[in-house]
Backbone as a ProteinNet text record, in pm:
[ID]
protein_1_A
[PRIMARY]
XXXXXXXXXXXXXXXXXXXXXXXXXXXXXXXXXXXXXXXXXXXXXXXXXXXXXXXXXXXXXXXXXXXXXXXXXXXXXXXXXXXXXXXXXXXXXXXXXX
[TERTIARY]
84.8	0	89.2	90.2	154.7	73	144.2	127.3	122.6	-27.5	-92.4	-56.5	-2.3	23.6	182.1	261.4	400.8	434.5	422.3	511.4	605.2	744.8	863.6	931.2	810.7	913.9	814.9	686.6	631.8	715	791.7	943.4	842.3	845.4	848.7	962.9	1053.2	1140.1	1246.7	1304.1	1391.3	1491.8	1591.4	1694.4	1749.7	1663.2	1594.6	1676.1	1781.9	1793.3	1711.1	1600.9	1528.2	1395.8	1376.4	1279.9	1338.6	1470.6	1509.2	1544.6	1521	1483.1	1416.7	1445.5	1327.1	1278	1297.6	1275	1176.4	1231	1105.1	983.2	982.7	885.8	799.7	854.7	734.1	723.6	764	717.2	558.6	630.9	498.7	395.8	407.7	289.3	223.8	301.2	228.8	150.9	199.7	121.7	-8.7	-4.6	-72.7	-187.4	-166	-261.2	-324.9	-262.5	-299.2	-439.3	-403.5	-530.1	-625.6	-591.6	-695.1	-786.2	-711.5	-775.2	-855.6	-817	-881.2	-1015.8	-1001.4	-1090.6	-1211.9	-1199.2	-1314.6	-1394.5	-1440.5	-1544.1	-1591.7	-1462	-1509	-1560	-1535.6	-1602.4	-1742.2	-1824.2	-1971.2	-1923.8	-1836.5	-1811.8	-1801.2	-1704.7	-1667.8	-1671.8	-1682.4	-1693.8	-1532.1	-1481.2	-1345.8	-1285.3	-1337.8	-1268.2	-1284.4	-1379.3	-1370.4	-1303.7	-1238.1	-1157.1	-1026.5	-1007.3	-876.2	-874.7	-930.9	-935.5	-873.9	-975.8	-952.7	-803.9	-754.4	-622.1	-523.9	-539.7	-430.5	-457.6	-569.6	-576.5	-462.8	-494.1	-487.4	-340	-263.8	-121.9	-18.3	-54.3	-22.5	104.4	246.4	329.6	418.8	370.3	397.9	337.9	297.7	211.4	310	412.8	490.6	519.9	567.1	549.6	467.3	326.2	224.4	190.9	202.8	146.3	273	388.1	453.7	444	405.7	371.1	258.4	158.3	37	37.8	123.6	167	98.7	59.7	21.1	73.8	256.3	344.6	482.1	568.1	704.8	750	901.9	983.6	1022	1071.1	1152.1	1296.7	1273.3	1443.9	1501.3	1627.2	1657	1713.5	1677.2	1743.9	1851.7	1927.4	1993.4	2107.3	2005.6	2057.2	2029.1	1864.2	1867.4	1858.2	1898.5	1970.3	2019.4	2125.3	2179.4	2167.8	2057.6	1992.1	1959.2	2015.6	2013.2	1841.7	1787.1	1652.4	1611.1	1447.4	1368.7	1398.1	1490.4	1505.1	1468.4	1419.5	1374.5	1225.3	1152.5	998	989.1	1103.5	1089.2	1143.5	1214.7	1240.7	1185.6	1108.9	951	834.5	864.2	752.2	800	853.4	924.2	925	933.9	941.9	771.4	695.5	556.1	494.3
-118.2	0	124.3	171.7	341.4	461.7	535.4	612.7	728.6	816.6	891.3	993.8	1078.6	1208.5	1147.5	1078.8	1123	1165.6	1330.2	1358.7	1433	1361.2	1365.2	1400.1	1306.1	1293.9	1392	1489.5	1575.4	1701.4	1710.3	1828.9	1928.1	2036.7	2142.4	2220.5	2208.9	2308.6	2223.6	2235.7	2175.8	2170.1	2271.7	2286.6	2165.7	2076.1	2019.5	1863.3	1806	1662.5	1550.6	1588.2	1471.4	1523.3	1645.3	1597.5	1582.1	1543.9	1452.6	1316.7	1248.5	1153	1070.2	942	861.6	801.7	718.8	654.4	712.2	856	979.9	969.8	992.6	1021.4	911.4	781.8	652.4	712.4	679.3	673.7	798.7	901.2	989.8	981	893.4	846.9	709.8	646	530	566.1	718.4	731.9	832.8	875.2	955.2	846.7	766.5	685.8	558.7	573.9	513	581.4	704.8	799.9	779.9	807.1	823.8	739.8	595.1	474.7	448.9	487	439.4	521.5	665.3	768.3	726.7	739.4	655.1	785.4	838.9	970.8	1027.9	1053.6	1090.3	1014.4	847.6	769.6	761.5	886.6	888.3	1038.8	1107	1226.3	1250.2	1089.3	1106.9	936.5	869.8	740.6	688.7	796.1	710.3	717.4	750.5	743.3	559.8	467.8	327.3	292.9	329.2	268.3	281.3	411.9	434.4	374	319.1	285.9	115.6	83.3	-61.2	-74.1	20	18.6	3.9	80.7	93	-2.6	-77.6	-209.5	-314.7	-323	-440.1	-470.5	-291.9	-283.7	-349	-304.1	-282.8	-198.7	-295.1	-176.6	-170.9	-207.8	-215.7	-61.3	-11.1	83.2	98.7	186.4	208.6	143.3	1.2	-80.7	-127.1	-171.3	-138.3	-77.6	47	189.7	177.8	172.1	152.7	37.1	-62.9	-177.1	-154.9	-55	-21	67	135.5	266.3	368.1	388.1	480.1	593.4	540.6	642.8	580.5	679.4	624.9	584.3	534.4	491.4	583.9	556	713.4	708.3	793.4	909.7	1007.5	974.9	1042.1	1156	1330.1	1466.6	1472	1546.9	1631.5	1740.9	1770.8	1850	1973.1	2015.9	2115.8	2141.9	2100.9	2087.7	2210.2	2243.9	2409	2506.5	2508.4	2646.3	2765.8	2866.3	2992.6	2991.5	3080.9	3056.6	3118.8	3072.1	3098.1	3028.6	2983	2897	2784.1	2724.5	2578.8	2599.9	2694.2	2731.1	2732.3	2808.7	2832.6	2714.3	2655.9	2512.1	2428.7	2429	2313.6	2293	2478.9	2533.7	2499.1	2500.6	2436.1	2299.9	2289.8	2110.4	2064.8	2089.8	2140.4	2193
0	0	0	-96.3	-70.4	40.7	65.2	173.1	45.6	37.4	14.8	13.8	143.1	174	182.2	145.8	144.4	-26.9	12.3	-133.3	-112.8	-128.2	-104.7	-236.3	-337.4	-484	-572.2	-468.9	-571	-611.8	-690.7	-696.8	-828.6	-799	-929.3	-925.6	-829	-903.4	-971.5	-1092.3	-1194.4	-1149.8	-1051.7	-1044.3	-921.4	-916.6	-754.3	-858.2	-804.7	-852.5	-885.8	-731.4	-785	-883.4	-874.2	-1039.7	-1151.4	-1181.6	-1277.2	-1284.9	-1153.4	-1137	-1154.1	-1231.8	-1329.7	-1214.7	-1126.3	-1007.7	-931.8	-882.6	-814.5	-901.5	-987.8	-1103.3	-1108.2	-1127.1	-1147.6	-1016	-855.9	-749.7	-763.6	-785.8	-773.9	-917.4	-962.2	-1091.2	-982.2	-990.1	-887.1	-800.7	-715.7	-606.3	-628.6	-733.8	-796.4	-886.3	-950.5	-1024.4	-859.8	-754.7	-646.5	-573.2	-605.7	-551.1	-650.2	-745.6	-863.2	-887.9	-870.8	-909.5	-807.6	-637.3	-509.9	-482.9	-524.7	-554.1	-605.4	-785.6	-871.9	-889.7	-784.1	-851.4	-930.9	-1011.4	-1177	-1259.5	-1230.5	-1338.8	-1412.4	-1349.3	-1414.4	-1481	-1490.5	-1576.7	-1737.6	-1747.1	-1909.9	-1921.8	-1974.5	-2096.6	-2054.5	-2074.1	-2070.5	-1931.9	-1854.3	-1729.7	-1689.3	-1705.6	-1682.2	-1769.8	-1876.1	-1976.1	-1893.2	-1852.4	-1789.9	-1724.6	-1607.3	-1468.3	-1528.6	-1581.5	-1654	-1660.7	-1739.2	-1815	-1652.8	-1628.7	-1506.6	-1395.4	-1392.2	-1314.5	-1396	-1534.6	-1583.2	-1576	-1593.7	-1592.4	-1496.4	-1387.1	-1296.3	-1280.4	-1205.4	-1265.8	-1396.3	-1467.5	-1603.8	-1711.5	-1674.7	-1726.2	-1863.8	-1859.3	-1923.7	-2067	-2040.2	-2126.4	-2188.6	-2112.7	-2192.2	-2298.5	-2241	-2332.7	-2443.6	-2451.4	-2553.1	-2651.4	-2585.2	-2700.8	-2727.3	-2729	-2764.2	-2844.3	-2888.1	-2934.7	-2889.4	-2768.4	-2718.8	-2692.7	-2615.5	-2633.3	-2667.2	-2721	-2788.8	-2711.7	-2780.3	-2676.7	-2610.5	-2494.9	-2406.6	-2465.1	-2497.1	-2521.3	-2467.2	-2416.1	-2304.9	-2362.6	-2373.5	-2430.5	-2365.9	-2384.4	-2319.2	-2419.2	-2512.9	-2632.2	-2544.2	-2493.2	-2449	-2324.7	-2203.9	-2124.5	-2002.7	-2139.6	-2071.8	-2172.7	-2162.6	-2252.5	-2162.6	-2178.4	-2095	-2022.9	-1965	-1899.8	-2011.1	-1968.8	-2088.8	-2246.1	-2279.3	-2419.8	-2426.6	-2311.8	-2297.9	-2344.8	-2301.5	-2404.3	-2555.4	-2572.2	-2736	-2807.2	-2763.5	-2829.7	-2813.4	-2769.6	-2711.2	-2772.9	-2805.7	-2895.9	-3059.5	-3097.9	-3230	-3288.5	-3182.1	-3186.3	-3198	-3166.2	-3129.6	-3257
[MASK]
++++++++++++++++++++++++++++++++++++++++++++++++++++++++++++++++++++++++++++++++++++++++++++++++++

């Protein structure tokens, strides 16, 4: 059972090690799709919220892989072209790419 209110690995500031942390990151998706899924509330809102729910039962912690052999999402590729881009240049190259 994950513990709910520990967010240790919820980081917004960038300059912060661990939100570049792949490890932090599943942890706070796990614990985040832990609420979500335990929640349920929204499931009379939209059609696809029991699809989701479905999905992330069926996964478990596999999600990832899943969704990539589904083509849902690519493979992960790790950047680090832009990286050390002065502040503010990390928008406009996002936006380009986009």
């Amino acid at each position: 059972m994950l513990n709910h209110s520990d967010t240790q690995n919820t980081i917004y500031d960038i300059s912060n090690p661990t939100y570049w942390d792949k490890g932090s990151l599943y942890q706070e998706m796990d614990r985040i799709y832990d609420v979500c899924v335990g929640c349920r509330l929204c499931f009379n809102l939209c059609p696809s919220f029991p699809s989701l729910f479905n999905s992330i039962d069926n996964a478990g912690s596999r999600k990832r892989e899943i969704a990539e052999a589904e083509g849902r999402v690519g493979k992960e590729v790790e950047r680090s072209d832009y990286l050390d881009l002065p502040e503010g240049e990390h928008a406009s190259n996002a936006s380009i790419e986009v």
